[in-house]
Amino acid sequence: MISYETFCLNCRDVEERIRQTCVHFGRSYAEVALLPVTKTHPKEAVEYAKRYGFKAVGENRIQEAEDKQMACKDIAIEWEIIGHLQSNKAKRAAESFHRIQSVDTDKLAGKLARGAEEVGRVLPILLQVNAGNDPAKFGTDADAVAALLESVLKMPSLRVDGLMTIAPLDEDMEVARRCFMRLREVRDQLAHSFAVPLKELSMGMSGDLEPAIEAGSTMIRVGTALFGLRS
Ligand SMILES: *Cc1c(COP(=O)(O)O)cnc(C)c1O
């Protein structure tokens, strides 16, 4: 694990990349949040994030996230799930996490809604869209999001904040850029036809945050550039 000092330097570097990209594309720095992704890293990563002033961390696996939450009981921070969630774990997830960014089926949404209802909360979610048509990625197809959104909007224990995507892994940054532009388009269309804000566009990671900001990202999810390589 890197030292807290190194983590701070990494944060400054990433923040500077975000700031310069915002300037370049005429966006406001305040509109682009940074979510530190602590997956595979020990609980110190969560401590660093809290100490630096982040309000949330991202984790991609339920079991690992729950174990880390137990180890971090005394740290007041929000936990967001950004990885694929099996519907048999949805009930637990609806109780334990602040927001689920990876909702991609009606079945999963239904189970999350019931889980949230049972504990009497409204669970914030994002719909994960496979905007890059990548066979290796989860997420609903871009042309099926409308149906999913329509169904989720009927579930009062869920609150849809927006959309999330992961770009296909490709050296050509144009591939990521097209994926992010597509997500933005899909969001704009849905927001218009359903008359809902869908404000959040969670897109961009360590290697592709620039095209994500260009396309309108409101949340960059960064692991490697903050905490170093995952083992
Ligand atoms: C791991 C992960 C990230 C962070 O990726 P880095 O390349 O390490 O910044 C972002 N989003 C999701 C969904 C992830 O699983």
Tab-separated table of C-alpha atoms and ligand atoms in Angstrom:
chain	number	residue	atom	x	y	z
A	1	MET	CA	0.000	0.000	0.000
A	2	ILE	CA	1.255	3.473	-0.892
A	3	SER	CA	1.789	6.124	1.805
A	4	TYR	CA	-0.785	8.801	2.557
A	5	GLU	CA	1.654	11.416	1.217
A	6	THR	CA	1.865	9.612	-2.134
A	7	PHE	CA	-1.910	9.305	-2.186
A	8	CYS	CA	-2.211	13.091	-1.690
A	9	LEU	CA	0.189	13.738	-4.576
A	10	ASN	CA	-1.825	11.344	-6.762
A	11	CYS	CA	-5.044	13.142	-5.815
A	12	ARG	CA	-3.527	16.490	-6.788
A	13	ASP	CA	-2.403	15.031	-10.140
A	14	VAL	CA	-5.834	13.603	-10.956
A	15	GLU	CA	-7.591	16.772	-9.801
A	16	GLU	CA	-5.270	18.793	-12.031
A	17	ARG	CA	-6.066	16.534	-15.021
A	18	ILE	CA	-9.773	17.027	-14.363
A	19	ARG	CA	-9.361	20.776	-13.916
A	20	GLN	CA	-7.383	21.243	-17.143
A	21	THR	CA	-9.799	19.091	-19.106
A	22	CYS	CA	-12.719	21.137	-17.758
A	23	VAL	CA	-10.977	24.344	-18.837
A	24	HIS	CA	-10.282	22.859	-22.264
A	25	PHE	CA	-13.881	21.832	-22.852
A	26	GLY	CA	-15.493	24.805	-21.153
A	27	ARG	CA	-16.979	22.864	-18.280
A	28	SER	CA	-17.190	23.826	-14.640
A	29	TYR	CA	-14.798	21.903	-12.377
A	30	ALA	CA	-17.482	21.838	-9.700
A	31	GLU	CA	-19.733	19.677	-11.931
A	32	VAL	CA	-17.279	16.782	-12.103
A	33	ALA	CA	-17.008	14.657	-8.974
A	34	LEU	CA	-14.192	12.215	-8.321
A	35	LEU	CA	-15.033	8.821	-6.811
A	36	PRO	CA	-12.005	6.985	-5.395
A	37	VAL	CA	-12.248	3.258	-6.179
A	38	THR	CA	-10.885	1.225	-3.264
A	39	LYS	CA	-11.525	-2.287	-4.662
A	40	THR	CA	-8.712	-4.794	-3.967
A	41	HIS	CA	-7.039	-2.249	-1.667
A	42	PRO	CA	-6.986	-2.622	2.135
A	43	LYS	CA	-9.004	-0.545	4.566
A	44	GLU	CA	-6.217	2.064	4.653
A	45	ALA	CA	-7.423	3.131	1.202
A	46	VAL	CA	-10.785	4.070	2.733
A	47	GLU	CA	-9.022	5.882	5.594
A	48	TYR	CA	-6.952	7.875	3.096
A	49	ALA	CA	-10.065	8.781	1.110
A	50	LYS	CA	-11.864	10.001	4.245
A	51	ARG	CA	-8.849	11.945	5.508
A	52	TYR	CA	-8.425	13.669	2.154
A	53	GLY	CA	-12.066	14.735	2.246
A	54	PHE	CA	-13.823	12.419	-0.205
A	55	LYS	CA	-17.437	11.773	0.683
A	56	ALA	CA	-17.724	8.320	-0.902
A	57	VAL	CA	-15.708	5.340	-2.123
A	58	GLY	CA	-16.479	2.866	-4.920
A	59	GLU	CA	-16.277	-0.922	-4.639
A	60	ASN	CA	-17.112	-3.496	-7.277
A	61	ARG	CA	-17.792	-6.679	-5.287
A	62	ILE	CA	-20.423	-7.038	-2.569
A	63	GLN	CA	-18.542	-9.478	-0.360
A	64	GLU	CA	-15.325	-7.477	-0.417
A	65	ALA	CA	-17.244	-4.257	0.157
A	66	GLU	CA	-19.092	-5.694	3.165
A	67	ASP	CA	-15.875	-7.015	4.696
A	68	LYS	CA	-14.259	-3.624	4.237
A	69	GLN	CA	-17.276	-1.833	5.708
A	70	MET	CA	-16.938	-4.014	8.815
A	71	ALA	CA	-13.242	-3.126	9.066
A	72	CYS	CA	-14.071	0.574	8.561
A	73	LYS	CA	-17.012	0.813	10.966
A	74	ASP	CA	-15.691	3.990	12.580
A	75	ILE	CA	-15.182	5.812	9.272
A	76	ALA	CA	-18.176	7.895	8.179
A	77	ILE	CA	-18.138	7.611	4.403
A	78	GLU	CA	-20.616	6.578	1.709
A	79	TRP	CA	-20.186	3.341	-0.233
A	80	GLU	CA	-21.124	3.010	-3.874
A	81	ILE	CA	-21.317	-0.289	-5.760
A	82	ILE	CA	-19.906	0.072	-9.269
A	83	GLY	CA	-19.544	-3.602	-10.272
A	84	HIS	CA	-21.863	-6.319	-11.505
A	85	LEU	CA	-24.399	-7.321	-8.892
A	86	GLN	CA	-26.081	-10.738	-8.911
A	87	SER	CA	-29.745	-10.508	-8.068
A	88	ASN	CA	-29.396	-13.022	-5.211
A	89	LYS	CA	-27.226	-10.435	-3.429
A	90	ALA	CA	-29.545	-7.531	-4.166
A	91	LYS	CA	-31.443	-7.606	-0.897
A	92	ARG	CA	-28.264	-7.276	1.162
A	93	ALA	CA	-26.908	-4.641	-1.183
A	94	ALA	CA	-30.078	-2.562	-0.840
A	95	GLU	CA	-29.497	-2.393	2.911
A	96	SER	CA	-25.771	-1.794	3.033
A	97	PHE	CA	-24.813	0.640	0.301
A	98	HIS	CA	-25.487	4.281	-0.335
A	99	ARG	CA	-25.925	3.854	-4.087
A	100	ILE	CA	-25.807	1.086	-6.699
A	101	GLN	CA	-24.375	2.246	-10.036
A	102	SER	CA	-24.656	-1.084	-11.836
A	103	VAL	CA	-28.388	-1.719	-12.239
A	104	ASP	CA	-28.843	-3.320	-15.651
A	105	THR	CA	-31.887	-5.607	-15.533
A	106	ASP	CA	-35.499	-5.371	-14.513
A	107	LYS	CA	-35.074	-8.394	-12.273
A	108	LEU	CA	-32.176	-6.832	-10.355
A	109	ALA	CA	-34.053	-3.531	-10.033
A	110	GLY	CA	-37.104	-5.358	-8.680
A	111	LYS	CA	-35.068	-7.164	-6.023
A	112	LEU	CA	-33.279	-3.976	-5.007
A	113	ALA	CA	-36.641	-2.209	-4.774
A	114	ARG	CA	-38.075	-4.904	-2.502
A	115	GLY	CA	-34.922	-4.923	-0.354
A	116	ALA	CA	-35.027	-1.134	0.009
A	117	GLU	CA	-38.724	-1.190	0.807
A	118	GLU	CA	-38.236	-3.767	3.549
A	119	VAL	CA	-35.755	-1.540	5.343
A	120	GLY	CA	-37.850	1.550	4.656
A	121	ARG	CA	-35.431	3.476	2.498
A	122	VAL	CA	-35.288	4.998	-0.947
A	123	LEU	CA	-32.221	3.592	-2.674
A	124	PRO	CA	-30.371	5.793	-5.165
A	125	ILE	CA	-29.287	3.933	-8.307
A	126	LEU	CA	-27.744	4.472	-11.721
A	127	LEU	CA	-28.608	2.386	-14.766
A	128	GLN	CA	-25.530	0.756	-16.280
A	129	VAL	CA	-25.521	0.986	-20.054
A	130	ASN	CA	-23.223	-0.953	-22.362
A	131	ALA	CA	-22.850	2.149	-24.494
A	132	GLY	CA	-19.751	0.798	-26.228
A	133	ASN	CA	-21.459	-2.473	-27.289
A	134	ASP	CA	-18.631	-4.379	-25.632
A	135	PRO	CA	-19.362	-8.133	-25.343
A	136	ALA	CA	-17.041	-8.201	-22.304
A	137	LYS	CA	-19.100	-5.652	-20.352
A	138	PHE	CA	-22.274	-5.852	-18.333
A	139	GLY	CA	-24.931	-3.196	-18.775
A	140	THR	CA	-28.156	-2.976	-20.682
A	141	ASP	CA	-28.034	-2.231	-24.427
A	142	ALA	CA	-28.451	1.417	-25.322
A	143	ASP	CA	-31.715	0.679	-27.150
A	144	ALA	CA	-33.164	-1.188	-24.159
A	145	VAL	CA	-32.542	1.458	-21.467
A	146	ALA	CA	-35.861	3.190	-22.107
A	147	ALA	CA	-37.795	0.047	-21.193
A	148	LEU	CA	-35.685	-0.465	-18.080
A	149	LEU	CA	-36.102	3.161	-17.030
A	150	GLU	CA	-39.847	3.020	-17.565
A	151	SER	CA	-40.091	0.037	-15.293
A	152	VAL	CA	-37.741	1.449	-12.613
A	153	LEU	CA	-39.652	4.739	-12.475
A	154	LYS	CA	-42.625	2.706	-11.225
A	155	MET	CA	-40.629	1.469	-8.223
A	156	PRO	CA	-41.058	4.099	-5.485
A	157	SER	CA	-38.251	2.691	-3.312
A	158	LEU	CA	-35.681	3.367	-6.050
A	159	ARG	CA	-34.440	6.807	-7.139
A	160	VAL	CA	-32.725	6.917	-10.536
A	161	ASP	CA	-29.930	9.499	-10.452
A	162	GLY	CA	-28.632	8.860	-13.968
A	163	LEU	CA	-26.563	6.509	-16.100
A	164	MET	CA	-23.214	4.757	-15.830
A	165	THR	CA	-20.954	3.153	-18.412
A	166	ILE	CA	-17.540	1.532	-18.723
A	167	ALA	CA	-15.779	2.118	-22.047
A	168	PRO	CA	-14.361	-0.838	-23.984
A	169	LEU	CA	-10.651	-1.342	-23.315
A	170	ASP	CA	-8.914	0.047	-26.387
A	171	GLU	CA	-5.690	1.936	-27.044
A	172	ASP	CA	-7.589	4.163	-29.440
A	173	MET	CA	-9.113	6.864	-27.220
A	174	GLU	CA	-11.699	7.501	-29.935
A	175	VAL	CA	-13.419	4.225	-28.919
A	176	ALA	CA	-13.932	5.481	-25.349
A	177	ARG	CA	-14.964	8.891	-26.642
A	178	ARG	CA	-17.675	7.397	-28.872
A	179	CYS	CA	-18.961	5.294	-25.980
A	180	PHE	CA	-19.206	8.325	-23.676
A	181	MET	CA	-20.830	10.486	-26.367
A	182	ARG	CA	-23.374	7.711	-26.880
A	183	LEU	CA	-24.202	7.584	-23.163
A	184	ARG	CA	-24.673	11.339	-23.144
A	185	GLU	CA	-27.024	11.120	-26.147
A	186	VAL	CA	-29.031	8.307	-24.563
A	187	ARG	CA	-29.310	10.313	-21.331
A	188	ASP	CA	-30.439	13.468	-23.129
A	189	GLN	CA	-33.118	11.539	-25.034
A	190	LEU	CA	-34.402	9.722	-21.944
A	191	ALA	CA	-34.403	12.861	-19.803
A	192	HIS	CA	-36.483	14.530	-22.471
A	193	SER	CA	-38.968	11.742	-23.165
A	194	PHE	CA	-39.522	10.762	-19.503
A	195	ALA	CA	-39.195	14.320	-18.149
A	196	VAL	CA	-36.710	13.272	-15.451
A	197	PRO	CA	-33.340	14.977	-14.834
A	198	LEU	CA	-31.022	11.893	-14.879
A	199	LYS	CA	-28.338	14.346	-13.824
A	200	GLU	CA	-25.583	11.879	-13.098
A	201	LEU	CA	-23.349	10.569	-15.893
A	202	SER	CA	-20.854	8.241	-14.226
A	203	MET	CA	-18.167	7.675	-16.839
A	204	GLY	CA	-14.393	7.883	-17.102
A	205	MET	CA	-11.639	6.098	-15.177
A	206	SER	CA	-7.849	6.519	-14.737
A	207	GLY	CA	-7.094	6.026	-18.431
A	208	ASP	CA	-10.005	7.763	-20.133
A	209	LEU	CA	-11.238	10.596	-17.950
A	210	GLU	CA	-10.502	13.278	-20.570
A	211	PRO	CA	-12.971	12.074	-23.249
A	212	ALA	CA	-15.491	11.373	-20.473
A	213	ILE	CA	-15.356	14.985	-19.295
A	214	GLU	CA	-15.608	16.164	-22.888
A	215	ALA	CA	-18.822	14.134	-23.257
A	216	GLY	CA	-20.364	15.478	-20.052
A	217	SER	CA	-19.276	13.168	-17.232
A	218	THR	CA	-20.375	14.228	-13.750
A	219	MET	CA	-18.483	11.464	-11.963
A	220	ILE	CA	-15.056	10.021	-12.700
A	221	ARG	CA	-14.324	6.690	-10.976
A	222	VAL	CA	-10.592	6.384	-10.313
A	223	GLY	CA	-8.645	3.507	-8.770
A	224	THR	CA	-5.184	3.041	-10.250
A	225	ALA	CA	-4.227	6.706	-10.643
A	226	LEU	CA	-4.976	7.309	-6.924
A	227	PHE	CA	-3.998	4.088	-5.147
A	228	GLY	CA	-1.512	2.516	-7.560
A	229	LEU	CA	-1.753	-0.785	-9.447
A	230	ARG	CA	-4.046	-3.483	-8.099
A	231	SER	CA	-2.323	-6.741	-7.161
B	1	LIG	C1	-12.017	-0.706	-11.206
B	1	LIG	C2	-13.042	0.188	-11.723
B	1	LIG	C3	-12.770	1.549	-11.937
B	1	LIG	C4	-11.419	2.184	-11.694
B	1	LIG	O1	-10.530	1.790	-12.703
B	1	LIG	P1	-9.054	2.404	-12.789
B	1	LIG	O2	-8.642	2.139	-14.187
B	1	LIG	O3	-8.243	1.659	-11.793
B	1	LIG	O4	-9.137	3.844	-12.477
B	1	LIG	C5	-13.807	2.346	-12.400
B	1	LIG	N1	-15.039	1.845	-12.657
B	1	LIG	C6	-15.319	0.534	-12.475
B	1	LIG	C7	-16.694	0.051	-12.768
B	1	LIG	C8	-14.340	-0.333	-12.011
B	1	LIG	O5	-14.651	-1.631	-11.833
